[in-house]
mmCIF file of C-alpha atoms in Angstrom:
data_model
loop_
_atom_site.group_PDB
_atom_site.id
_atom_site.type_symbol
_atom_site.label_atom_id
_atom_site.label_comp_id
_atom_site.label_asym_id
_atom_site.label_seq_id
_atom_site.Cartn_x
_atom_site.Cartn_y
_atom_site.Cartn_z
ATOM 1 C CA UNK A 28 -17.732 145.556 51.345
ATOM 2 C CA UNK A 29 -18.741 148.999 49.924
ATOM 3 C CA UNK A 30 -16.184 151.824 49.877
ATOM 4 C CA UNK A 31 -15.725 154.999 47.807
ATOM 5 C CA UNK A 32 -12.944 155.691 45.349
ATOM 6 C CA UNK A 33 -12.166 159.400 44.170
ATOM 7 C CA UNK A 34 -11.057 158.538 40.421
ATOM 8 C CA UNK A 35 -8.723 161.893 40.917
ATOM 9 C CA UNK A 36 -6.740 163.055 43.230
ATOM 10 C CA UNK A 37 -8.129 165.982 45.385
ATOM 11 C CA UNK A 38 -7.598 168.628 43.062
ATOM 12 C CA UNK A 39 -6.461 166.961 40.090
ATOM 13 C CA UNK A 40 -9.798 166.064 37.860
ATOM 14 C CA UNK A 41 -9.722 167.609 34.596
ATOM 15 C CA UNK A 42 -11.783 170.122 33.326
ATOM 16 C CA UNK A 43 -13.820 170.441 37.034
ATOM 17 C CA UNK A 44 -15.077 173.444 38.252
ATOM 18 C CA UNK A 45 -16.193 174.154 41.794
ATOM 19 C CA UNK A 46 -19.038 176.622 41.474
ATOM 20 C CA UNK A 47 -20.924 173.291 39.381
ATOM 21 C CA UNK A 48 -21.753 172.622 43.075
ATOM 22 C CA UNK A 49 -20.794 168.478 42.093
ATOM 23 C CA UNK A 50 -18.867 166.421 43.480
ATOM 24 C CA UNK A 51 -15.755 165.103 42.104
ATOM 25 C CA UNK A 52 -16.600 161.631 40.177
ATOM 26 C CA UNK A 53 -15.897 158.216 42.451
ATOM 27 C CA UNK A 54 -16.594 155.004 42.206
ATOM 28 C CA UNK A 55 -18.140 152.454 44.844
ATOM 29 C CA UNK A 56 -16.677 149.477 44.918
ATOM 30 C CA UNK A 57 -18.819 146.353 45.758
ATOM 31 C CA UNK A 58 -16.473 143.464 46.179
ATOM 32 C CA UNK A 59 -16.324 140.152 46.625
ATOM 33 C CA UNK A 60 -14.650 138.829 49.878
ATOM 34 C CA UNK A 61 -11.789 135.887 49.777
ATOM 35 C CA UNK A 62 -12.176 136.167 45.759
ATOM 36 C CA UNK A 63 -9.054 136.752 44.256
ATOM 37 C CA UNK A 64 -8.606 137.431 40.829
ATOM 38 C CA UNK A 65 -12.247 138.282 40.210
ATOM 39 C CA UNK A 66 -13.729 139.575 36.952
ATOM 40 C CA UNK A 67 -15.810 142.825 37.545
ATOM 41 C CA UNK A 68 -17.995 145.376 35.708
ATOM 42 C CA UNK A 69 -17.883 149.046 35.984
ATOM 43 C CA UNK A 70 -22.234 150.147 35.771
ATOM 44 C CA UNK A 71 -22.654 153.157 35.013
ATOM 45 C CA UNK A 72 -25.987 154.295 35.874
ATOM 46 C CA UNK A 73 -28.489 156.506 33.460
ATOM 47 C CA UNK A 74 -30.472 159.553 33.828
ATOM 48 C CA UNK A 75 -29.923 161.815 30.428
ATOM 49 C CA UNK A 76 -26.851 163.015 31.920
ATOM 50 C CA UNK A 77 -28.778 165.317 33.962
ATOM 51 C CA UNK A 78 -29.078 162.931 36.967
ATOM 52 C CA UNK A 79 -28.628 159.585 38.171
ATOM 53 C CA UNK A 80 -30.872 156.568 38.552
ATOM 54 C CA UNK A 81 -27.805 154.789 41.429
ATOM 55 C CA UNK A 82 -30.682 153.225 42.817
ATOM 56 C CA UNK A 83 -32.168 150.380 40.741
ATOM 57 C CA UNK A 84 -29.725 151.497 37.375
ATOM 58 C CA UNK A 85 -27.037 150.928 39.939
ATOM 59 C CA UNK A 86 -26.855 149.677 43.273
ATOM 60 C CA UNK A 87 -29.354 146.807 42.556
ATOM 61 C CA UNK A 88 -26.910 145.669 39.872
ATOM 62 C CA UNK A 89 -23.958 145.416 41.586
ATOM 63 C CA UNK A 90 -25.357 143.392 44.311
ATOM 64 C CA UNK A 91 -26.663 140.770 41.228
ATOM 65 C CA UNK A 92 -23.135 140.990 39.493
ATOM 66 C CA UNK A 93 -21.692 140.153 43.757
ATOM 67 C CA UNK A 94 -24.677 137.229 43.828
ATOM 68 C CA UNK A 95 -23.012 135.950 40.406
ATOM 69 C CA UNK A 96 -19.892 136.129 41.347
ATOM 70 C CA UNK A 97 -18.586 139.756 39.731
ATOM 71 C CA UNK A 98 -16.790 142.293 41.698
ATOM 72 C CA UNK A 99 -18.715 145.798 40.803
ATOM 73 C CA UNK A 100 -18.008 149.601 40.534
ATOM 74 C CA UNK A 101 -20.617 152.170 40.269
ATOM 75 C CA UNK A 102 -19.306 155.153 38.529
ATOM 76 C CA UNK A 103 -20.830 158.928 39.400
ATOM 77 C CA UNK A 104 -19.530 160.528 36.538
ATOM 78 C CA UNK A 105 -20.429 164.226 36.075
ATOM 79 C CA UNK A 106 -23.964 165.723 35.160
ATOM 80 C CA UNK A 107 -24.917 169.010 33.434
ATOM 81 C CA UNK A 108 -23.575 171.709 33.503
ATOM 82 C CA UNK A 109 -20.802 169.579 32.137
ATOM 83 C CA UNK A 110 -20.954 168.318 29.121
ATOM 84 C CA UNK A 111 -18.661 166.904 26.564
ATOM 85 C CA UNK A 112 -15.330 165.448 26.867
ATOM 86 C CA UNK A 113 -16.115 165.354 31.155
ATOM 87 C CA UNK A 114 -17.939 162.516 31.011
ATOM 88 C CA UNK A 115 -16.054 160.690 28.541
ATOM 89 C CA UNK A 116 -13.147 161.276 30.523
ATOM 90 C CA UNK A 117 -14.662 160.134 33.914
ATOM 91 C CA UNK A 118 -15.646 156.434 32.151
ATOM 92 C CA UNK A 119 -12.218 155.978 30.614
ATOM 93 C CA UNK A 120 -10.277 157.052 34.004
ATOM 94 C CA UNK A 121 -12.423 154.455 35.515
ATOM 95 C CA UNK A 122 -11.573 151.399 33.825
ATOM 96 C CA UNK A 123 -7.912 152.790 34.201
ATOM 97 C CA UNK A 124 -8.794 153.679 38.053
ATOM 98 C CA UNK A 125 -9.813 150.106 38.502
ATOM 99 C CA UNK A 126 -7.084 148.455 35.930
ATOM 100 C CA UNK A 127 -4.666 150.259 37.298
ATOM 101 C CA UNK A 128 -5.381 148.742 41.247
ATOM 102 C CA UNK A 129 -6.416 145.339 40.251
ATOM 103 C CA UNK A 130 -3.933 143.861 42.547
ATOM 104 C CA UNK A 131 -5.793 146.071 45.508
ATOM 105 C CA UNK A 132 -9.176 144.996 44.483
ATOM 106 C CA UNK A 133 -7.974 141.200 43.817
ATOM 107 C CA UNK A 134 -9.552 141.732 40.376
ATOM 108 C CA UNK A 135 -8.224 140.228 36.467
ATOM 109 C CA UNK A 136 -6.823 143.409 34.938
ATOM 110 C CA UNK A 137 -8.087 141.735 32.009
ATOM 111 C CA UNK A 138 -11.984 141.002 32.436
ATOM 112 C CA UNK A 139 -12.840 144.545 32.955
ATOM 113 C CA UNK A 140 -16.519 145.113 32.226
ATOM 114 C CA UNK A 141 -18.493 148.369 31.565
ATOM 115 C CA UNK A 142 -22.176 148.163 31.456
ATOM 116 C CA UNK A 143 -24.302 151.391 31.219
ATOM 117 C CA UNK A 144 -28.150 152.229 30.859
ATOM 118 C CA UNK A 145 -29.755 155.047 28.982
ATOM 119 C CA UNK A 146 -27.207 157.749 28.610
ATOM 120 C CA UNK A 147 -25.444 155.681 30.808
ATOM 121 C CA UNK A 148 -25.405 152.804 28.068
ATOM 122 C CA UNK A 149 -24.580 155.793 25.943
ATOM 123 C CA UNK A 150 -21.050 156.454 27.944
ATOM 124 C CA UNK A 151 -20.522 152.655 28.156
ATOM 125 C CA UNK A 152 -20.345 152.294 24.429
ATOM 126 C CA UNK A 153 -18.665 155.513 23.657
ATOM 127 C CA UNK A 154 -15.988 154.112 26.017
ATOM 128 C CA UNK A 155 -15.715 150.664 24.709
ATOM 129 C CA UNK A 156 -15.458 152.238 20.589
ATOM 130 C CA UNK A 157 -13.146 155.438 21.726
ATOM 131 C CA UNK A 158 -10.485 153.988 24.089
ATOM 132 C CA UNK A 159 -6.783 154.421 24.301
ATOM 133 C CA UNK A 160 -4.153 152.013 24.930
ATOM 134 C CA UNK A 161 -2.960 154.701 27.861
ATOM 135 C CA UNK A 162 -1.921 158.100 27.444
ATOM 136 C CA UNK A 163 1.848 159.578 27.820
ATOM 137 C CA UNK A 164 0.319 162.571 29.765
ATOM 138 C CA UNK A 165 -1.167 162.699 33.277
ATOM 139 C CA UNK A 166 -0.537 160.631 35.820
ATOM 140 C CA UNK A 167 0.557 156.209 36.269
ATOM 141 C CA UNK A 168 -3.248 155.308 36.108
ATOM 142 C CA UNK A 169 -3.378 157.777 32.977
ATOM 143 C CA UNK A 170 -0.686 155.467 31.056
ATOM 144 C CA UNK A 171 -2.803 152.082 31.724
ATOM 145 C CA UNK A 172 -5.294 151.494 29.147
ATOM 146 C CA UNK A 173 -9.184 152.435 29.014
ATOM 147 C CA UNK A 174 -10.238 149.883 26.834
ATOM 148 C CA UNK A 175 -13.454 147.504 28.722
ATOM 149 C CA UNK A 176 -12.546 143.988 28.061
ATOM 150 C CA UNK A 177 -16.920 143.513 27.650
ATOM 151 C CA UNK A 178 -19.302 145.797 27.044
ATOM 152 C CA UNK A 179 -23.372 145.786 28.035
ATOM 153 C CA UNK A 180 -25.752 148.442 26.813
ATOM 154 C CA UNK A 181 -29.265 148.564 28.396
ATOM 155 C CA UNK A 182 -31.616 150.677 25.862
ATOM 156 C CA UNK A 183 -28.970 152.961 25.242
ATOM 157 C CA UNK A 184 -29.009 156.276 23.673
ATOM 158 C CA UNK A 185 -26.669 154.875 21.504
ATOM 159 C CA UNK A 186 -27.189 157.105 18.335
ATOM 160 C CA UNK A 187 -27.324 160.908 18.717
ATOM 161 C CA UNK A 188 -29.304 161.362 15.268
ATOM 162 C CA UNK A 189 -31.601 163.605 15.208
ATOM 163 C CA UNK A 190 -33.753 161.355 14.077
ATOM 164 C CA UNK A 191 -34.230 158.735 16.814
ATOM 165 C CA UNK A 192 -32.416 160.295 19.725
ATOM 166 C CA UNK A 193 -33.384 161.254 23.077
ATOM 167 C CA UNK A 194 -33.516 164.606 23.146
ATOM 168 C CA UNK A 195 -32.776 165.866 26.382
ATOM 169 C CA UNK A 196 -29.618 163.711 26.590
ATOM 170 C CA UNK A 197 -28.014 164.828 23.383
ATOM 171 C CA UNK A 198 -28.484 168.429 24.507
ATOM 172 C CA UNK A 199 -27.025 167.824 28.160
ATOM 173 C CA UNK A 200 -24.291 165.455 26.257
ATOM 174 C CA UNK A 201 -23.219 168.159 23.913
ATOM 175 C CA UNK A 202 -24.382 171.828 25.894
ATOM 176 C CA UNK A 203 -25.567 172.530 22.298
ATOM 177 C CA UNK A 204 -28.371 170.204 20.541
ATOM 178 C CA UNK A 205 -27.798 172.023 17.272
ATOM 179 C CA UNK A 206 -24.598 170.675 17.341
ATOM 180 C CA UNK A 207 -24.524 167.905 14.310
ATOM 181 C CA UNK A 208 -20.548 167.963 13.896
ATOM 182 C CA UNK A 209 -19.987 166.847 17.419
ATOM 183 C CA UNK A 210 -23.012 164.242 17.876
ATOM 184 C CA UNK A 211 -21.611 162.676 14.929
ATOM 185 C CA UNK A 212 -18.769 162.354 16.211
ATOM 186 C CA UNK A 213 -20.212 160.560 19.133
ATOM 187 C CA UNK A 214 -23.070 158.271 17.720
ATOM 188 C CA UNK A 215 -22.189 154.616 18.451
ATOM 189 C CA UNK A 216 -22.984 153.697 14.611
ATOM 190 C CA UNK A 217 -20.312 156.208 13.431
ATOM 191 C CA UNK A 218 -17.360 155.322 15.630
ATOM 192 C CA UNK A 219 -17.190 151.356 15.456
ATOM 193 C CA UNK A 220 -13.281 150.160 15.384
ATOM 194 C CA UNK A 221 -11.986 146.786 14.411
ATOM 195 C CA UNK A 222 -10.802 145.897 18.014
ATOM 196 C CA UNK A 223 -13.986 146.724 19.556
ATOM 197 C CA UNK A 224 -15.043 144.998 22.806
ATOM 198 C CA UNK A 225 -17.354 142.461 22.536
ATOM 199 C CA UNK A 226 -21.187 143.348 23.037
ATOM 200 C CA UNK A 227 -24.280 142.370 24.994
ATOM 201 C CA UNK A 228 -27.159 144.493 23.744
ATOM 202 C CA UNK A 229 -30.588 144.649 24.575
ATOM 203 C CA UNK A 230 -33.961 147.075 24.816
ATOM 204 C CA UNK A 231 -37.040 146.449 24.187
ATOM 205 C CA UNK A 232 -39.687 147.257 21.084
ATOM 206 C CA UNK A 233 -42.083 149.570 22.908
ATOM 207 C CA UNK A 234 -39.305 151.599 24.386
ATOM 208 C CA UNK A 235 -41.180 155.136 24.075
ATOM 209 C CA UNK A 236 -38.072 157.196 25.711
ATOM 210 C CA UNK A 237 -35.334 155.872 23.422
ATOM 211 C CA UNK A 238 -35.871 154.304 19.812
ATOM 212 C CA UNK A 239 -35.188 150.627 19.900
ATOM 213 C CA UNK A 240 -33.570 151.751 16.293
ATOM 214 C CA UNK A 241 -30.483 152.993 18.529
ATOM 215 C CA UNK A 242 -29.169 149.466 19.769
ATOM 216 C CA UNK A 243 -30.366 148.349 15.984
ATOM 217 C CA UNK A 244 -27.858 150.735 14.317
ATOM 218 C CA UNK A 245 -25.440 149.749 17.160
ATOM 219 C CA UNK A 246 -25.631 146.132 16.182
ATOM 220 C CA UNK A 247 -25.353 146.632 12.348
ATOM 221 C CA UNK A 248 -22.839 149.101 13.156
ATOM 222 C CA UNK A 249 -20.921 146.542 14.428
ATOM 223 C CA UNK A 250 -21.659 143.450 12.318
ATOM 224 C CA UNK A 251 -20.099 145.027 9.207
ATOM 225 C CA UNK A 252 -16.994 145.622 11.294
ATOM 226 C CA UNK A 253 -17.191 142.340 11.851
ATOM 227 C CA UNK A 254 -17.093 142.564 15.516
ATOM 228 C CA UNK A 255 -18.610 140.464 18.042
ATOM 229 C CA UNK A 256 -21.959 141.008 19.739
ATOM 230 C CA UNK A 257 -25.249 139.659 21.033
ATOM 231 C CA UNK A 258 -28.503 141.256 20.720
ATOM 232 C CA UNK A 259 -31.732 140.878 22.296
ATOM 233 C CA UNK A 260 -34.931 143.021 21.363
ATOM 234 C CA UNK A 261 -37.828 141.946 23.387
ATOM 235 C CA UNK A 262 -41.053 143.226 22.381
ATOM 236 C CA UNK A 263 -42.576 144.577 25.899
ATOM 237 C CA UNK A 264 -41.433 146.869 28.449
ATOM 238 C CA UNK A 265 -41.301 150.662 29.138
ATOM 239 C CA UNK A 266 -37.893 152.765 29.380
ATOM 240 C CA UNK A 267 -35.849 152.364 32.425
ATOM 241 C CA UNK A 268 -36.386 149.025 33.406
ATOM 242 C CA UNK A 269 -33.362 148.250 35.419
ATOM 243 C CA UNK A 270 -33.576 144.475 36.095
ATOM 244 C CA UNK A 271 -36.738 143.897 34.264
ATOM 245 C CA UNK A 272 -37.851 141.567 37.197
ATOM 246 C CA UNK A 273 -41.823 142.399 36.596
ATOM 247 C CA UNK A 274 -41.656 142.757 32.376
ATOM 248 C CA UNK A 275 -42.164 139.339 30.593
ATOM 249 C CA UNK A 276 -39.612 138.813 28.491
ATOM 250 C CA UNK A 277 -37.044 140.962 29.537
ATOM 251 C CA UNK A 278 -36.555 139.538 32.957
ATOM 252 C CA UNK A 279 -34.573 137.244 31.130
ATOM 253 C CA UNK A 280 -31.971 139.817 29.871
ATOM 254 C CA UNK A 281 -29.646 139.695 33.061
ATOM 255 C CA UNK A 282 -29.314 135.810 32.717
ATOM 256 C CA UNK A 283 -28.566 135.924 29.222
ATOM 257 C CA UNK A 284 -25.947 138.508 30.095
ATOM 258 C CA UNK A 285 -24.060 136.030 32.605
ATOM 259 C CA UNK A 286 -24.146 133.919 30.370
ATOM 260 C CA UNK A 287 -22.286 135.251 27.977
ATOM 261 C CA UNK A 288 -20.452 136.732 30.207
ATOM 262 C CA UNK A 289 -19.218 133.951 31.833
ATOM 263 C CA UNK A 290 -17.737 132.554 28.441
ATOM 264 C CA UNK A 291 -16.155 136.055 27.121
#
């Protein structure tokens, strides 16, 4: 069953403006029939934050999460023009959006996954290190928390330095690329807390799009916090794999993922 959730009320998101020519952001829910109490994962799709790749970054992975037993959301969060907080605020008002109906859904309020890819994975992480336990402001769904109870970044733009990020994404991410003070503020390595989420990483070594070094400073990042993650570099594959299905190697990275999944 496949239906489509406005995260908002007509009228109501924040910060959206009508002459963008987008819609407002939704989710699609792909549930599992006569499962109650089902975990689920929120996948958030990539595309530099310029567009979205809902085919094989999204749609094909909720229908593996259904075969393995996951409920799944796809989020459409906003693209440029918009840039930062929108986004942020789209990925955090889903996990509250579905949180906040688990009942509805007959999903655990409290194995919530987000999984992203690209600048999606970038979104994913930014939400599982800068989440709230609810807000006092807003709305009921605003005062439920945003935190992801898992988090899985696919060669993720993780880090916004200069140095080994994906260049169009910072500058659609930010509106400005010369914009240091804020990408700091939102590189992965910079922002890790001690209640993160735990973490399922993974890229892949001849990643020519986005550095592998991103999920590497990810991982440290969150090894000296002491928080808990797996990782998984594998050494072939191009950027944008999705599923993997025809990469050696990295067509393992969605079993490994259930796997740990199952035991988080």
């Amino acid at each position: 069953m496949q239906e489509v959730y406005k995260l908002w009320a007509d009228g109501k998101t924040p910060l959206f403006k009508e002459e963008y020519g987008q819609e407002e952001p939704t989710v699609t829910a792909h549930l599992i029939e006569g499962k109650e109490n089902a975990p689920c994962v929120i996948v958030l799709p990539g595309g530099g934050y310029g567009s979205l790749a809902d085919d094989h970054e999204g749609r094909q992975i909720c229908e593996i999460l259904n075969e393995n037993g996951y409920s799944a959301f796809m989020l459409r969060y906003r693209l440029t023009p918009y840039h930062y907080p929108c986004h942020l605020l789209d990925a955090k008002r889903a996990v509250r959006f579905v949180r906040a109906n688990a009942e509805r859904f007959s999903i655990s309020p409290n194995k919530i996954g987000i999984m992203g890819f690209s600048a999606g994975g970038h979104l994913a992480c930014t939400t599982g290190l800068l989440f709230d336990d609810g807000k006092t402001d807003g709305d009921e769904i605003d005062r439920v928390s945003s935190r992801p109870d898992s988090v899985c970044s696919c060669y993720a733009v993780a880090s916004l330095d200069r140095e080994i990020t994906h260049r169009g994404t910072r500058e659609n991410l930010l509106g400005d690329y010369e914009n240091d003070e804020l990408a700091k503020i939102l590189t992965c390595e910079n922002i890790v807390p001690d209640n993160a989420p735990p973490f399922f990483i993974w890229h892949t070594a001849e990643d020519n799009s986005v550095n592998v070094r991103c999920s590497l400073r990810l991982a440290t990042a969150l090894a000296e916090k002491k928080q808990l993650f797996e990782l998984h570099v594998f050494p072939y594959g191009r950027h944008g794999l999705g599923l993997a299905k025809e990469t050696p190697l990295a067509n393992q990275w969605f079993d490994l993922y259930i796997k740990w999944l199952n035991i988080q």
